[in-house]
mmCIF file of C-alpha atoms in Angstrom:
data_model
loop_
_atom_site.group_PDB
_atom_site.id
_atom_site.type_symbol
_atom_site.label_atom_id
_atom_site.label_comp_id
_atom_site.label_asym_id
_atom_site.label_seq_id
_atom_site.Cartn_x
_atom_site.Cartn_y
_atom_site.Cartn_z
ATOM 1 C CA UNK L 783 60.360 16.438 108.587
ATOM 2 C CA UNK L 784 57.325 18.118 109.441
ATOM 3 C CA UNK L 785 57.757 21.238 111.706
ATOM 4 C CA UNK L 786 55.121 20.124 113.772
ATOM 5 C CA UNK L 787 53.966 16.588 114.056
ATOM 6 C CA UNK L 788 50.470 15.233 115.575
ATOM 7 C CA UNK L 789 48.785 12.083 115.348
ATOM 8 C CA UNK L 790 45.473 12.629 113.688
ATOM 9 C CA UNK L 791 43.844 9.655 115.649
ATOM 10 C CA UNK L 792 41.131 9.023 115.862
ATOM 11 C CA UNK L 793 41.678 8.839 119.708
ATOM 12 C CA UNK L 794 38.049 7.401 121.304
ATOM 13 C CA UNK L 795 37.953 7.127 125.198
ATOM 14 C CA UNK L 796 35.065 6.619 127.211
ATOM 15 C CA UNK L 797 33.127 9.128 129.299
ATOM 16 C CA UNK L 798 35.202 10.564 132.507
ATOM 17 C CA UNK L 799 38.413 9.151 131.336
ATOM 18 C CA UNK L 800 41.777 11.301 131.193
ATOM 19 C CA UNK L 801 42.772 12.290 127.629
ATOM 20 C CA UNK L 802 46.330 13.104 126.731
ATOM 21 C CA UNK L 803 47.092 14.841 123.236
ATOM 22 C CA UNK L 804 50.473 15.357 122.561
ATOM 23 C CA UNK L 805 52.761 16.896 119.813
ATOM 24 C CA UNK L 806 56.216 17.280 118.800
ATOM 25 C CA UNK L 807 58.281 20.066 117.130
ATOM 26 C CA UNK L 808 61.410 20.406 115.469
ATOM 27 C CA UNK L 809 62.252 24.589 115.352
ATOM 28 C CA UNK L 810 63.920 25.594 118.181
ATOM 29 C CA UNK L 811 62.621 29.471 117.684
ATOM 30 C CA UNK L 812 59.317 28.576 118.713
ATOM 31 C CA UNK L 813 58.748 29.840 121.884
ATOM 32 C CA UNK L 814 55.058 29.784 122.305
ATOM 33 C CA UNK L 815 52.481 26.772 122.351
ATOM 34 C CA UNK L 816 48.632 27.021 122.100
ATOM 35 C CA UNK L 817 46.038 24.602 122.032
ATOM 36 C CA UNK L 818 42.874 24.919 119.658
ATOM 37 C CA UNK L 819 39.371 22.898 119.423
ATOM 38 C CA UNK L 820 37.811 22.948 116.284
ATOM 39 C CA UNK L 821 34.568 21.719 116.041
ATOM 40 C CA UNK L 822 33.528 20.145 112.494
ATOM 41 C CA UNK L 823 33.162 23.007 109.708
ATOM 42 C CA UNK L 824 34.144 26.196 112.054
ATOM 43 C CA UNK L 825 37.249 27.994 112.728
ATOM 44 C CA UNK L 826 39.729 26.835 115.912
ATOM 45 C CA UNK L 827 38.531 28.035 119.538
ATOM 46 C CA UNK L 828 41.695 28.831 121.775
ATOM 47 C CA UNK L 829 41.850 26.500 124.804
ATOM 48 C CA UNK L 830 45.205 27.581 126.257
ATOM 49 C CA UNK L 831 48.560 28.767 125.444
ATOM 50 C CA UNK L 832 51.854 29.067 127.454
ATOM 51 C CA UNK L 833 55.163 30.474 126.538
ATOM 52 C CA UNK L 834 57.391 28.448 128.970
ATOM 53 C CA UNK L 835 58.347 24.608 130.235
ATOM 54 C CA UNK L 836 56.336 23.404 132.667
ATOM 55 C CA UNK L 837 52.568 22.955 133.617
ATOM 56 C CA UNK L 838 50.120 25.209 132.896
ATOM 57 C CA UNK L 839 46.249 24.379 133.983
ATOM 58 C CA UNK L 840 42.644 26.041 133.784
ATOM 59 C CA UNK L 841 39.830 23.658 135.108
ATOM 60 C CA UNK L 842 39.600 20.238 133.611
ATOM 61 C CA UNK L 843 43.044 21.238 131.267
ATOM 62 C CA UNK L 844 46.563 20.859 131.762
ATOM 63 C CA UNK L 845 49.050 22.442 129.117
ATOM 64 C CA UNK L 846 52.636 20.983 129.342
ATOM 65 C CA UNK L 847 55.785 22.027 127.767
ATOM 66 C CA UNK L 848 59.117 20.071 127.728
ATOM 67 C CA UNK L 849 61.019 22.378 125.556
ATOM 68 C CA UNK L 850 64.450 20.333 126.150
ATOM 69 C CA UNK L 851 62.889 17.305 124.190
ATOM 70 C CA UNK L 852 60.297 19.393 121.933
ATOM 71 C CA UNK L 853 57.281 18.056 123.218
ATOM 72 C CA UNK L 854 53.921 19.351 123.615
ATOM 73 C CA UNK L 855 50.999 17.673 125.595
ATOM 74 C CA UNK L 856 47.208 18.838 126.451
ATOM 75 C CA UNK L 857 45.662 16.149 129.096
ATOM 76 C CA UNK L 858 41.537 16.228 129.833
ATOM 77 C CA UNK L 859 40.429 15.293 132.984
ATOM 78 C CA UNK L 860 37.191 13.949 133.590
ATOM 79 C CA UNK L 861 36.190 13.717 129.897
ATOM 80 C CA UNK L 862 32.851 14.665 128.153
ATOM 81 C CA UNK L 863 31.217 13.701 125.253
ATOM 82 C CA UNK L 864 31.135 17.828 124.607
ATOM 83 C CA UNK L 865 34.881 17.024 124.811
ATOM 84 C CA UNK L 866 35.084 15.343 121.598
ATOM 85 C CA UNK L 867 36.474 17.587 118.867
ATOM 86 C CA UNK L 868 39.839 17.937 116.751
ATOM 87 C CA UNK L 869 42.796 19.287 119.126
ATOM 88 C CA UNK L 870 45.196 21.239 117.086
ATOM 89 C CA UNK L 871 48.649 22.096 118.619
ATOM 90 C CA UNK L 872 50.295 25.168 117.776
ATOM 91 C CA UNK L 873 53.432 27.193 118.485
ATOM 92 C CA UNK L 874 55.629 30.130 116.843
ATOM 93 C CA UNK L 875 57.918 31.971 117.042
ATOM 94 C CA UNK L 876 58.226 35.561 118.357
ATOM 95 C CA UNK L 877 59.056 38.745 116.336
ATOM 96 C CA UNK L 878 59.899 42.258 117.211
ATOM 97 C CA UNK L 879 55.924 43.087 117.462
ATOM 98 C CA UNK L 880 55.199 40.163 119.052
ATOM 99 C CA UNK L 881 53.742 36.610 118.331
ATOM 100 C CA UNK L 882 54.169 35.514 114.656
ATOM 101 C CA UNK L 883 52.094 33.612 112.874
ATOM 102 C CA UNK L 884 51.189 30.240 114.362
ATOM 103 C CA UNK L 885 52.226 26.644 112.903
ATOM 104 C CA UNK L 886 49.926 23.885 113.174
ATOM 105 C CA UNK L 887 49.626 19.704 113.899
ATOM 106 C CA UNK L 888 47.362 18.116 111.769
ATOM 107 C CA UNK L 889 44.789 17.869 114.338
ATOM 108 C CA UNK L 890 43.991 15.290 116.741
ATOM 109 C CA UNK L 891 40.163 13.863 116.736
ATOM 110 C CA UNK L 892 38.768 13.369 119.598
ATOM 111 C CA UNK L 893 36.040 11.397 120.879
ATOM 112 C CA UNK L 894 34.826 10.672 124.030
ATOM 113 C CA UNK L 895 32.123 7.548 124.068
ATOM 114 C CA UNK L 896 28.876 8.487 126.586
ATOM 115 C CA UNK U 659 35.873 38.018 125.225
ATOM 116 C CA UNK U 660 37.680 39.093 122.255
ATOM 117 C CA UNK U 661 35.543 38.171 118.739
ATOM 118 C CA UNK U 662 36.568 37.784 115.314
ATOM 119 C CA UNK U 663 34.297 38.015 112.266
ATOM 120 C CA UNK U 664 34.445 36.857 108.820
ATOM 121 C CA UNK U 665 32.021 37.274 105.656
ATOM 122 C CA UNK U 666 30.685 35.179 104.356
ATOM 123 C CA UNK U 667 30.833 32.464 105.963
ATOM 124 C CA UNK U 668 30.627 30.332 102.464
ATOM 125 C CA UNK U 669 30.621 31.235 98.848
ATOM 126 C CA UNK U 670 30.654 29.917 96.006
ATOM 127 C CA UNK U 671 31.737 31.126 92.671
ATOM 128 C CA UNK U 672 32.726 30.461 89.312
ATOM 129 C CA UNK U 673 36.307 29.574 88.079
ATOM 130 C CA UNK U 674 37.747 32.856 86.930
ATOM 131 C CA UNK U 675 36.231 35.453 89.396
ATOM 132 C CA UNK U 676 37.565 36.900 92.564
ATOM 133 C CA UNK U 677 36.197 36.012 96.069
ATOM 134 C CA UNK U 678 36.683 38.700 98.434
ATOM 135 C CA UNK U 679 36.630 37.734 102.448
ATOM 136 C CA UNK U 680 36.361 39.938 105.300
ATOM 137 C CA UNK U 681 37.808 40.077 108.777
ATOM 138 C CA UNK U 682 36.957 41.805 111.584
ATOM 139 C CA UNK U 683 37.599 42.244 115.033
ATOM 140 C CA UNK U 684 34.702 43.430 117.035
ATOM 141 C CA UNK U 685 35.810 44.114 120.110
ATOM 142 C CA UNK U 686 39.147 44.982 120.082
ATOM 143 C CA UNK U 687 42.088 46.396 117.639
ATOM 144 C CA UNK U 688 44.587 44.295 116.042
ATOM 145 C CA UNK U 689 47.404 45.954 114.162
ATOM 146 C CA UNK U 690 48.087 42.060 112.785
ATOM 147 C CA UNK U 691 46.016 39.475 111.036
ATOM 148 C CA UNK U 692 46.727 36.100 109.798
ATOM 149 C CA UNK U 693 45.271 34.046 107.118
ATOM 150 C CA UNK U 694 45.355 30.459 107.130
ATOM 151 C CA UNK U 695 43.645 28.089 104.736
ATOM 152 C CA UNK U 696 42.645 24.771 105.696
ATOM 153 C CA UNK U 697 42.421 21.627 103.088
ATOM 154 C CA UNK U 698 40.207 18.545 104.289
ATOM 155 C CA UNK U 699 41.694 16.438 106.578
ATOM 156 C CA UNK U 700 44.589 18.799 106.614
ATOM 157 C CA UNK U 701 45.730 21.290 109.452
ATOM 158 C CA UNK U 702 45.678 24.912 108.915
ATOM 159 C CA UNK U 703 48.170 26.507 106.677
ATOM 160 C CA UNK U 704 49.362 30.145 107.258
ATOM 161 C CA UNK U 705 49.181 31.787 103.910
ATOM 162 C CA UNK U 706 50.203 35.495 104.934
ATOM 163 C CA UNK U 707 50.412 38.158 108.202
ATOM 164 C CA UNK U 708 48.567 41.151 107.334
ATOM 165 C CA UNK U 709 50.142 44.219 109.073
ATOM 166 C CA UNK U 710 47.343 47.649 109.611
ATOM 167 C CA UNK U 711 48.635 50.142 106.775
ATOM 168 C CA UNK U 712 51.738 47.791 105.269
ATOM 169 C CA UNK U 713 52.409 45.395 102.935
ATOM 170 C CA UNK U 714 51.247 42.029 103.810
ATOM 171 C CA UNK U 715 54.351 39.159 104.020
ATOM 172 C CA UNK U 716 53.034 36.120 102.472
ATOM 173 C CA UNK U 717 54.434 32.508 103.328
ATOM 174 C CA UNK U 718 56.900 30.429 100.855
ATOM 175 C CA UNK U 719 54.588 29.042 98.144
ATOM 176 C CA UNK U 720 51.651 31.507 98.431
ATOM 177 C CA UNK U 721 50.950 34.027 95.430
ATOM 178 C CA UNK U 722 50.587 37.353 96.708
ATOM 179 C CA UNK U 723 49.400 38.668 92.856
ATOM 180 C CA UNK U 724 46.562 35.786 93.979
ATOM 181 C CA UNK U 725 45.996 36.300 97.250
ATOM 182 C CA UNK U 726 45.153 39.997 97.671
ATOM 183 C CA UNK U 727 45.550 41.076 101.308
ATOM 184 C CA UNK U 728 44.083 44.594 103.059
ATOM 185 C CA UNK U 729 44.249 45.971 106.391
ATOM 186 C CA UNK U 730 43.202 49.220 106.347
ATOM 187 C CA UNK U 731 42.204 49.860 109.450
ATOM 188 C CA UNK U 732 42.584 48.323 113.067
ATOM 189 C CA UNK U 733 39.719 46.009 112.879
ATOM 190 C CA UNK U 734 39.468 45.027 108.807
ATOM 191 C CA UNK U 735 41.323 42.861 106.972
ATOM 192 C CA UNK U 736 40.416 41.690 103.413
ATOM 193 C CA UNK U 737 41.634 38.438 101.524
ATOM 194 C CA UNK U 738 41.091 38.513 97.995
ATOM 195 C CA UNK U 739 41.313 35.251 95.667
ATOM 196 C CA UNK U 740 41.644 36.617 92.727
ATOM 197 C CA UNK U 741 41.268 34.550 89.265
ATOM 198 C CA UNK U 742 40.038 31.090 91.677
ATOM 199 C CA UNK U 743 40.076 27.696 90.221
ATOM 200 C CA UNK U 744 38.771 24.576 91.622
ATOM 201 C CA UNK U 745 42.215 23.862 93.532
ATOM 202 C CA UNK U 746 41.980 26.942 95.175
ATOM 203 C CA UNK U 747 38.590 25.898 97.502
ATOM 204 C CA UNK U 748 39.155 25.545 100.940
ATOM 205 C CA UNK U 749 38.352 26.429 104.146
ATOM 206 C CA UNK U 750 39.810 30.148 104.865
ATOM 207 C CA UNK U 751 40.323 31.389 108.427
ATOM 208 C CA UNK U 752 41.755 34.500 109.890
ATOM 209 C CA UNK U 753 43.206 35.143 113.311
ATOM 210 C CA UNK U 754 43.348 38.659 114.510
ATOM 211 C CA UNK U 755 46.288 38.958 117.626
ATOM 212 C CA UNK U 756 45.339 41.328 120.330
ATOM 213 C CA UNK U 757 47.384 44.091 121.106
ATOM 214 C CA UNK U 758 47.182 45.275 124.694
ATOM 215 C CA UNK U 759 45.707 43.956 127.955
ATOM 216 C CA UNK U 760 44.378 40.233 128.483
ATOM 217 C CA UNK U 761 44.203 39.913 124.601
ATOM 218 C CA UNK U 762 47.991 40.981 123.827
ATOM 219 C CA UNK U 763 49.855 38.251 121.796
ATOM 220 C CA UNK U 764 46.723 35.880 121.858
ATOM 221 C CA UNK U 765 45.153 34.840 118.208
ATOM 222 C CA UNK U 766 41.466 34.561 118.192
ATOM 223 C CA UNK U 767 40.401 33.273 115.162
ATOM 224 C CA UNK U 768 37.182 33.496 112.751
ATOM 225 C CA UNK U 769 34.663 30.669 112.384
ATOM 226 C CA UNK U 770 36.135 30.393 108.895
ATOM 227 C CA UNK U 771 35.134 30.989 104.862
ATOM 228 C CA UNK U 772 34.116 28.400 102.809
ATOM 229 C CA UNK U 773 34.819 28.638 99.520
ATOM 230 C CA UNK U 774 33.967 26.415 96.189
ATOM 231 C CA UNK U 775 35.255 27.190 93.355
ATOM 232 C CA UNK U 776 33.406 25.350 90.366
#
C-alpha cells in the first residue's frame, strides 16, 4: 500500500463549478498536509498547508483534514479555467528541527472546461 | 514571498558525466533542503534532506556515492549526478524549508531541473 494515495484523474468540470480533490494516507506520524499546483514542466507552487483536523480556507480554497479516517481533501469554489493544473497532496512527518521531508500523491489533473 | 532557484533549468549530457544542479534560496535562509525527482506521469519522489554544514540523509533506494549532495551555506545546495545514464533523467526539484517567521516549516520549491541523459 501506497503511503499516500491520489487519483490521477483526469477530473474535467466546467467553468464556476466546485472542485473537490481528495487523498488518503496510511502513516499515522504524519502530522502535516499541504497542497501543491504544478503547472506542466515546472516545479509545485504551495497552495495551502495545515497541521490539524478541521477546515482550513484562503479565498476560493478550502483545506480539510479528517485525521481519524486519514483523509485529505482540497475543494475549489467558483472554478477557472486558470484553475486547471495537477493538485498534488502532501504530508510528513515532523522531526526535532521541524518539518521533514514531504510525501507525495501522484497528482490529480485538473481541468476546468471555459 | 519566499523564492527558490535552481540552475539550470535543463541539461543535457552524455551517459558517463556528472550533472551538477544548484539551489538557492533568494530571499531567505534555510538550514534544510530537499531533493525530489519526478518521473513522467509520476509524483515527486524525495531522494535526500540536505542539512547546512552536515551530511545529507538520503531516502531507502537512493545512492548517495550517485547522488552527491552540498549545503554549504544557508542559501546553496548542490545535487550532483554523478556517472548518469539514461535511467537516471528526470525532472529534479528542490524545496528549501524556511526557518523563522511566516516562512518557518513551509517548503517552497524550485521550478525544477531537467535533465536527459543520452
Amino acid at each position: 500500500q501506497k503511503e499516500v494515495e491520489q487519483d490521477p484523474g483526469p477530473l474535467s468540470v466546467p467553468e464556476g463549478a466546485i472542485v473537490s480533490l481528495n487523498c488518503t494516507y496510511s502513516n499515522s506520524a504524519f502530522q502535516y498536509f499541504m497542497w501543491y499546483r504544478q503547472y506542466s514542466r515546472k516545479g509545485p507552487e504551495l497552495l495551502m498547508y495545515t497541521y490539524s483536523s478541521g477546515n482550513k480556507e484562503d479565498g476560493r480554497f478550502t483545506a480539510q483534514v479528517d485525521k481519524s479516517s486519514k483523509y485529505i481533501s482540497l475543494f475549489i469554489r467558483d472554478s477557472q479555467p486558470s484553475d486547471s493544473a495537477t493538485y498534488l497532496c502532501a504530508t510528513g512527518p515532523y522531526s526535532g528541527g521541524g518539518a521533514d521531508g514531504l510525501t507525495f500523491g501522484k497528482g490529480t489533473h485538473l481541468i476546468i472546461q471555459p | 514571498g519566499a523564492v527558490v532557484s535552481q540552475h539550470p533549468s535543463w541539461v543535457i549530457c552524455k551517459s558517463g558525466t556528472s550533472v551538477k544542479i544548484e539551489c538557492r534560496s533568494l530571499d531567505f535562509q534555510a538550514t534544510t533542503m530537499f531533493w525530489y525527482r519526478q518521473f513522467p506521469k509520476q509524483s515527486l519522489m524525495l531522494m535526500a534532506t540536505s542539512n547546512e554544514g552536515s551530511k545529507a540523509t538520503y531516502e531507502q533506494g537512493v545512492e548517495k556515492d550517485k547522488f552527491l549532495i552540498n549545503h554549504a551555506s544557508l542559501t546553496l545546495s548542490t545535487l550532483t549526478v554523478t556517472s548518469a545514464h539514461p535511467e537516471d533523467s528526470s525532472f529534479y526539484i528542490c524545496s528549501a524549508r524556511g526557518t523563522s517567521g511566516s516562512n518557518y516549516n513551509e517548503q517552497f520549491f524550485g521550478p525544477g531541473t531537467r535533465l536527459t541523459v543520452l
